[in-house]
mmCIF file of C-alpha atoms in Angstrom:
data_model
loop_
_atom_site.group_PDB
_atom_site.id
_atom_site.type_symbol
_atom_site.label_atom_id
_atom_site.label_comp_id
_atom_site.label_asym_id
_atom_site.label_seq_id
_atom_site.Cartn_x
_atom_site.Cartn_y
_atom_site.Cartn_z
ATOM 1 C CA MET D 1 63.616 171.770 -195.240
ATOM 2 C CA ILE D 2 60.987 169.066 -195.288
ATOM 3 C CA PRO D 3 57.322 169.821 -194.496
ATOM 4 C CA TRP D 4 55.692 168.855 -191.222
ATOM 5 C CA LEU D 5 52.423 166.964 -191.697
ATOM 6 C CA ASP D 6 49.480 167.154 -189.360
ATOM 7 C CA LEU D 7 46.732 164.527 -189.386
ATOM 8 C CA HIS D 8 44.983 165.989 -192.399
ATOM 9 C CA THR D 9 47.907 167.314 -194.492
ATOM 10 C CA PRO D 10 48.426 165.400 -197.715
ATOM 11 C CA PHE D 11 51.829 164.170 -198.729
ATOM 12 C CA PRO D 12 53.933 166.489 -200.866
ATOM 13 C CA ASP D 13 54.882 165.328 -204.365
ATOM 14 C CA VAL D 14 57.771 162.796 -204.148
ATOM 15 C CA SER D 15 59.823 164.991 -206.465
ATOM 16 C CA ARG D 16 60.359 167.213 -203.328
ATOM 17 C CA ALA D 17 62.300 164.516 -201.448
ATOM 18 C CA LEU D 18 65.716 165.537 -200.378
ATOM 19 C CA LYS D 19 68.618 164.738 -202.700
ATOM 20 C CA GLY D 20 71.706 165.615 -200.595
ATOM 21 C CA GLU D 21 71.733 164.946 -196.900
ATOM 22 C CA ALA D 22 69.159 162.233 -196.027
ATOM 23 C CA PRO D 23 68.420 161.451 -199.706
ATOM 24 C CA GLY D 24 64.787 160.393 -200.198
ATOM 25 C CA LEU D 25 63.461 162.072 -197.010
ATOM 26 C CA LEU D 26 60.133 163.633 -197.940
ATOM 27 C CA ALA D 27 58.180 164.699 -194.865
ATOM 28 C CA ALA D 28 57.739 164.269 -191.074
ATOM 29 C CA GLY D 29 54.777 163.969 -188.798
ATOM 30 C CA ALA D 30 51.158 162.804 -189.259
ATOM 31 C CA ASP D 31 50.326 159.361 -187.953
ATOM 32 C CA LEU D 32 50.528 155.629 -188.752
ATOM 33 C CA SER D 33 46.838 154.970 -189.191
ATOM 34 C CA PRO D 34 45.888 152.442 -191.904
ATOM 35 C CA ARG D 35 44.441 155.283 -193.950
ATOM 36 C CA ARG D 36 47.671 157.266 -193.852
ATOM 37 C CA LEU D 37 49.746 154.161 -194.585
ATOM 38 C CA LEU D 38 47.621 153.244 -197.596
ATOM 39 C CA GLU D 39 47.884 156.779 -198.926
ATOM 40 C CA ALA D 40 51.677 156.631 -198.553
ATOM 41 C CA TYR D 41 52.173 153.300 -200.259
ATOM 42 C CA ARG D 42 49.899 154.228 -203.094
ATOM 43 C CA HIS D 43 52.271 157.167 -203.850
ATOM 44 C CA GLY D 44 55.470 155.191 -203.373
ATOM 45 C CA ILE D 45 56.181 156.571 -199.879
ATOM 46 C CA PHE D 46 57.101 154.594 -196.829
ATOM 47 C CA PRO D 47 57.731 155.374 -193.071
ATOM 48 C CA TRP D 48 61.146 154.732 -191.555
ATOM 49 C CA PHE D 49 62.477 156.306 -188.387
ATOM 50 C CA SER D 50 64.311 155.428 -185.132
ATOM 51 C CA GLU D 51 63.055 155.395 -181.621
ATOM 52 C CA GLY D 52 62.693 158.959 -180.319
ATOM 53 C CA GLN D 53 62.358 160.475 -183.778
ATOM 54 C CA PRO D 54 59.167 161.807 -185.303
ATOM 55 C CA ILE D 55 57.543 159.764 -188.000
ATOM 56 C CA LEU D 56 59.719 160.204 -191.106
ATOM 57 C CA TRP D 57 58.377 159.538 -194.608
ATOM 58 C CA TRP D 58 60.645 158.569 -197.505
ATOM 59 C CA SER D 59 60.592 158.126 -201.262
ATOM 60 C CA THR D 60 64.081 156.963 -202.312
ATOM 61 C CA ASP D 61 65.718 157.365 -205.715
ATOM 62 C CA PRO D 62 66.871 154.841 -206.843
ATOM 63 C CA ARG D 63 64.439 152.321 -205.375
ATOM 64 C CA MET D 64 65.490 148.776 -204.464
ATOM 65 C CA VAL D 65 63.038 146.208 -205.989
ATOM 66 C CA LEU D 66 62.901 142.488 -206.500
ATOM 67 C CA MET D 67 61.421 141.421 -209.815
ATOM 68 C CA THR D 68 59.765 138.109 -209.114
ATOM 69 C CA ASP D 69 61.313 136.598 -212.216
ATOM 70 C CA ASN D 70 64.819 137.481 -210.879
ATOM 71 C CA PHE D 71 64.517 135.897 -207.394
ATOM 72 C CA LYS D 72 67.780 133.936 -206.811
ATOM 73 C CA VAL D 73 67.650 130.588 -205.092
ATOM 74 C CA SER D 74 70.970 128.883 -204.310
ATOM 75 C CA ASP D 75 71.328 125.133 -204.608
ATOM 76 C CA SER D 76 71.429 124.730 -200.838
ATOM 77 C CA LEU D 77 68.397 126.937 -200.378
ATOM 78 C CA GLN D 78 66.453 125.055 -203.071
ATOM 79 C CA LYS D 79 67.249 121.793 -201.230
ATOM 80 C CA ALA D 80 65.898 123.232 -197.964
ATOM 81 C CA ILE D 81 62.795 124.529 -199.734
ATOM 82 C CA ARG D 82 62.065 121.101 -201.196
ATOM 83 C CA LYS D 83 62.432 119.515 -197.776
ATOM 84 C CA VAL D 84 59.977 121.954 -196.234
ATOM 85 C CA GLU D 85 57.491 121.598 -199.106
ATOM 86 C CA ARG D 86 57.530 117.820 -198.893
ATOM 87 C CA SER D 87 56.872 118.028 -195.160
ATOM 88 C CA ALA D 88 54.073 120.587 -195.628
ATOM 89 C CA ALA D 89 52.433 118.453 -198.251
ATOM 90 C CA THR D 90 52.218 115.489 -195.875
ATOM 91 C CA ASP D 91 51.293 117.489 -192.760
ATOM 92 C CA GLY D 92 54.782 116.923 -191.352
ATOM 93 C CA ARG D 93 56.906 118.876 -188.948
ATOM 94 C CA TRP D 94 57.515 121.819 -191.314
ATOM 95 C CA GLN D 95 54.598 123.966 -192.443
ATOM 96 C CA LEU D 96 54.289 126.973 -194.751
ATOM 97 C CA ARG D 97 51.416 129.355 -194.070
ATOM 98 C CA PHE D 98 50.155 132.821 -194.895
ATOM 99 C CA ASP D 99 48.660 134.985 -192.203
ATOM 100 C CA GLY D 100 48.835 132.304 -189.477
ATOM 101 C CA ASP D 101 49.938 134.865 -186.950
ATOM 102 C CA PHE D 102 50.661 138.220 -188.592
ATOM 103 C CA GLU D 103 51.332 140.189 -185.377
ATOM 104 C CA ALA D 104 53.773 137.454 -184.187
ATOM 105 C CA VAL D 105 55.747 137.837 -187.394
ATOM 106 C CA MET D 106 55.931 141.591 -186.858
ATOM 107 C CA ARG D 107 57.087 141.164 -183.269
ATOM 108 C CA ALA D 108 59.721 138.634 -184.325
ATOM 109 C CA CYS D 109 60.987 141.112 -186.902
ATOM 110 C CA ALA D 110 61.151 143.789 -184.208
ATOM 111 C CA ALA D 111 63.134 141.626 -181.723
ATOM 112 C CA PRO D 112 66.844 142.198 -180.996
ATOM 113 C CA ARG D 113 69.144 140.523 -183.538
ATOM 114 C CA LYS D 114 72.251 138.483 -182.647
ATOM 115 C CA ASP D 115 74.467 141.242 -184.137
ATOM 116 C CA GLY D 116 72.659 144.265 -182.764
ATOM 117 C CA PRO D 117 69.571 145.850 -181.088
ATOM 118 C CA GLY D 118 65.987 145.568 -182.173
ATOM 119 C CA THR D 119 64.776 147.101 -185.398
ATOM 120 C CA TRP D 120 62.812 150.317 -185.842
ATOM 121 C CA ILE D 121 59.508 148.429 -185.556
ATOM 122 C CA SER D 122 57.799 150.081 -182.603
ATOM 123 C CA GLU D 123 54.454 149.460 -181.004
ATOM 124 C CA ASP D 124 52.994 152.255 -183.109
ATOM 125 C CA ILE D 125 54.292 150.568 -186.262
ATOM 126 C CA ILE D 126 52.849 147.209 -185.133
ATOM 127 C CA ASP D 127 49.461 148.856 -184.438
ATOM 128 C CA GLY D 128 49.380 150.545 -187.813
ATOM 129 C CA TYR D 129 50.281 147.489 -189.877
ATOM 130 C CA THR D 130 48.068 145.094 -187.928
ATOM 131 C CA GLY D 131 45.287 147.601 -188.771
ATOM 132 C CA LEU D 132 46.253 147.213 -192.414
ATOM 133 C CA HIS D 133 46.230 143.450 -191.955
ATOM 134 C CA LYS D 134 42.670 143.518 -190.687
ATOM 135 C CA LEU D 135 41.725 145.477 -193.820
ATOM 136 C CA GLY D 136 43.330 142.813 -196.041
ATOM 137 C CA HIS D 137 46.271 145.036 -197.109
ATOM 138 C CA ALA D 138 49.114 143.525 -194.995
ATOM 139 C CA HIS D 139 50.165 139.904 -195.017
ATOM 140 C CA SER D 140 52.776 137.510 -193.639
ATOM 141 C CA SER D 141 54.523 134.490 -195.120
ATOM 142 C CA GLU D 142 55.429 132.046 -192.357
ATOM 143 C CA LEU D 143 57.643 129.002 -191.689
ATOM 144 C CA TRP D 144 56.591 126.782 -188.819
ATOM 145 C CA LEU D 145 58.404 123.830 -187.155
ATOM 146 C CA ASP D 146 56.528 121.587 -184.805
ATOM 147 C CA GLY D 147 53.914 124.256 -184.278
ATOM 148 C CA GLU D 148 56.513 127.014 -183.544
ATOM 149 C CA LEU D 149 56.968 130.094 -185.749
ATOM 150 C CA VAL D 150 60.610 129.966 -186.931
ATOM 151 C CA GLY D 151 60.780 132.255 -189.941
ATOM 152 C CA GLY D 152 58.745 134.822 -191.718
ATOM 153 C CA ALA D 153 58.311 137.915 -193.838
ATOM 154 C CA TYR D 154 55.608 140.523 -194.048
ATOM 155 C CA GLY D 155 54.556 143.435 -196.216
ATOM 156 C CA VAL D 156 51.759 145.488 -197.732
ATOM 157 C CA SER D 157 49.624 144.429 -200.684
ATOM 158 C CA ILE D 158 47.689 146.832 -202.899
ATOM 159 C CA GLY D 159 46.288 145.548 -206.173
ATOM 160 C CA ARG D 160 49.084 143.557 -207.812
ATOM 161 C CA MET D 161 51.798 145.510 -205.989
ATOM 162 C CA PHE D 162 53.599 144.091 -202.957
ATOM 163 C CA TYR D 163 55.820 146.194 -200.612
ATOM 164 C CA GLY D 164 58.197 144.084 -198.537
ATOM 165 C CA GLU D 165 58.805 145.338 -195.076
ATOM 166 C CA SER D 166 60.926 142.981 -192.945
ATOM 167 C CA MET D 167 61.957 139.318 -192.413
ATOM 168 C CA PHE D 168 63.229 137.185 -189.523
ATOM 169 C CA ALA D 169 64.713 133.729 -188.984
ATOM 170 C CA ARG D 170 65.066 131.545 -185.926
ATOM 171 C CA VAL D 171 66.414 128.594 -187.943
ATOM 172 C CA THR D 172 68.914 128.545 -190.807
ATOM 173 C CA ASP D 173 67.360 130.023 -194.045
ATOM 174 C CA GLY D 174 64.035 130.559 -192.229
ATOM 175 C CA SER D 175 63.480 133.990 -193.667
ATOM 176 C CA LYS D 176 64.577 132.966 -197.125
ATOM 177 C CA ILE D 177 62.255 129.994 -197.237
ATOM 178 C CA ALA D 178 59.357 132.235 -196.186
ATOM 179 C CA LEU D 179 60.359 134.739 -198.816
ATOM 180 C CA ALA D 180 60.556 132.088 -201.501
ATOM 181 C CA HIS D 181 57.062 130.879 -200.564
ATOM 182 C CA LEU D 182 55.860 134.538 -200.839
ATOM 183 C CA VAL D 183 57.566 135.163 -204.147
ATOM 184 C CA ARG D 184 56.076 132.065 -205.730
ATOM 185 C CA PHE D 185 52.585 132.903 -204.461
ATOM 186 C CA LEU D 186 52.866 136.484 -205.795
ATOM 187 C CA LYS D 187 54.326 135.509 -209.134
ATOM 188 C CA GLU D 188 51.515 132.970 -209.743
ATOM 189 C CA ARG D 189 49.047 135.855 -209.198
ATOM 190 C CA GLY D 190 50.630 138.195 -211.640
ATOM 191 C CA VAL D 191 52.813 140.329 -209.260
ATOM 192 C CA THR D 192 55.994 141.133 -211.101
ATOM 193 C CA MET D 193 57.664 143.585 -208.664
ATOM 194 C CA ILE D 194 58.218 143.535 -204.915
ATOM 195 C CA ASP D 195 59.276 146.852 -203.355
ATOM 196 C CA CYS D 196 62.362 146.447 -201.144
ATOM 197 C CA GLN D 197 62.725 150.181 -200.428
ATOM 198 C CA GLN D 198 66.446 150.468 -199.603
ATOM 199 C CA GLU D 199 69.504 148.809 -201.137
ATOM 200 C CA THR D 200 71.331 146.167 -199.056
ATOM 201 C CA ARG D 201 73.850 143.477 -199.880
ATOM 202 C CA HIS D 202 71.575 140.804 -198.570
ATOM 203 C CA LEU D 203 68.705 141.863 -200.876
ATOM 204 C CA ALA D 204 71.011 142.068 -203.828
ATOM 205 C CA SER D 205 72.212 138.480 -203.177
ATOM 206 C CA LEU D 206 68.553 137.388 -203.562
ATOM 207 C CA GLY D 207 68.182 139.131 -206.979
ATOM 208 C CA ALA D 208 66.966 142.603 -205.985
ATOM 209 C CA ALA D 209 68.335 145.583 -207.830
ATOM 210 C CA PRO D 210 67.922 149.361 -207.776
ATOM 211 C CA ILE D 211 65.757 151.112 -210.385
ATOM 212 C CA SER D 212 64.878 154.825 -210.845
ATOM 213 C CA ARG D 213 62.063 156.287 -208.817
ATOM 214 C CA ALA D 214 60.406 157.278 -212.149
ATOM 215 C CA ARG D 215 60.355 153.671 -213.325
ATOM 216 C CA PHE D 216 59.214 152.441 -209.922
ATOM 217 C CA LEU D 217 56.297 154.886 -209.830
ATOM 218 C CA ALA D 218 55.283 154.103 -213.376
ATOM 219 C CA HIS D 219 54.938 150.439 -212.481
ATOM 220 C CA LEU D 220 53.238 151.258 -209.163
ATOM 221 C CA ARG D 221 50.530 153.425 -210.708
ATOM 222 C CA GLU D 222 49.384 150.606 -212.939
ATOM 223 C CA ALA D 223 49.795 147.700 -210.486
ATOM 224 C CA ILE D 224 47.738 149.257 -207.709
ATOM 225 C CA THR D 225 44.728 149.645 -210.023
ATOM 226 C CA GLU D 226 44.509 145.887 -210.625
ATOM 227 C CA ALA D 227 42.298 143.478 -208.581
ATOM 228 C CA GLN D 228 43.276 142.917 -205.016
ATOM 229 C CA ILE D 229 44.689 139.453 -204.155
ATOM 230 C CA THR D 230 42.192 137.788 -201.819
ATOM 231 C CA ASP D 231 43.105 134.126 -201.532
ATOM 232 C CA TRP D 232 45.931 134.381 -198.928
ATOM 233 C CA HIS D 233 44.219 132.191 -196.372
ATOM 234 C CA THR D 234 43.396 129.375 -198.771
ATOM 235 C CA ALA D 235 46.842 129.210 -200.390
ATOM 236 C CA ALA D 236 49.122 126.362 -199.520
#
């Protein structure tokens, strides 16, 4: 049995997360306010639930992470990245930006996919994370073509820890190019680990791999105490 959280109940210790059915499920309830979300991420906890469910909080073991040194770029993707970067450098058709339109990235991630319905990203989720964005703790990496947003990724930033949330693409490799832009930016600023939360084949193909929750939390506790990254808007 998992605990039900009211607005003022602290999270239980992550060691209490379920191990059998619904492994990693820790608690339910509370809200998605920026304060609650920051508390969750600082303790290695994230929300994930479907329409019609209460807010569910998770701390998975193992934890899927992308070490920035291990990001895999195929030859074809590298070619596409170079093309975009050349264009961006000369104010051409392709542009790479951070935080150009954070909410639009979230809504694009929430939209129905070609192979299925929309994601779990609800209006409450959008409200919560745009609140984090206004506080400087949530950011988007974006690919633009002729002034139109065509790819992106977003996540949460605390200290030198980044928690990836979702990506989308409206052109071939759009999400991967935005992710590559993000990984390079974070790596240059001393971020060595990006939280990917749950294991998928797609993330594994990009270099992500599972690690134990204990190892993840040990890294997290140190990374979140470091100085916050503040130059998102001025980065090219």
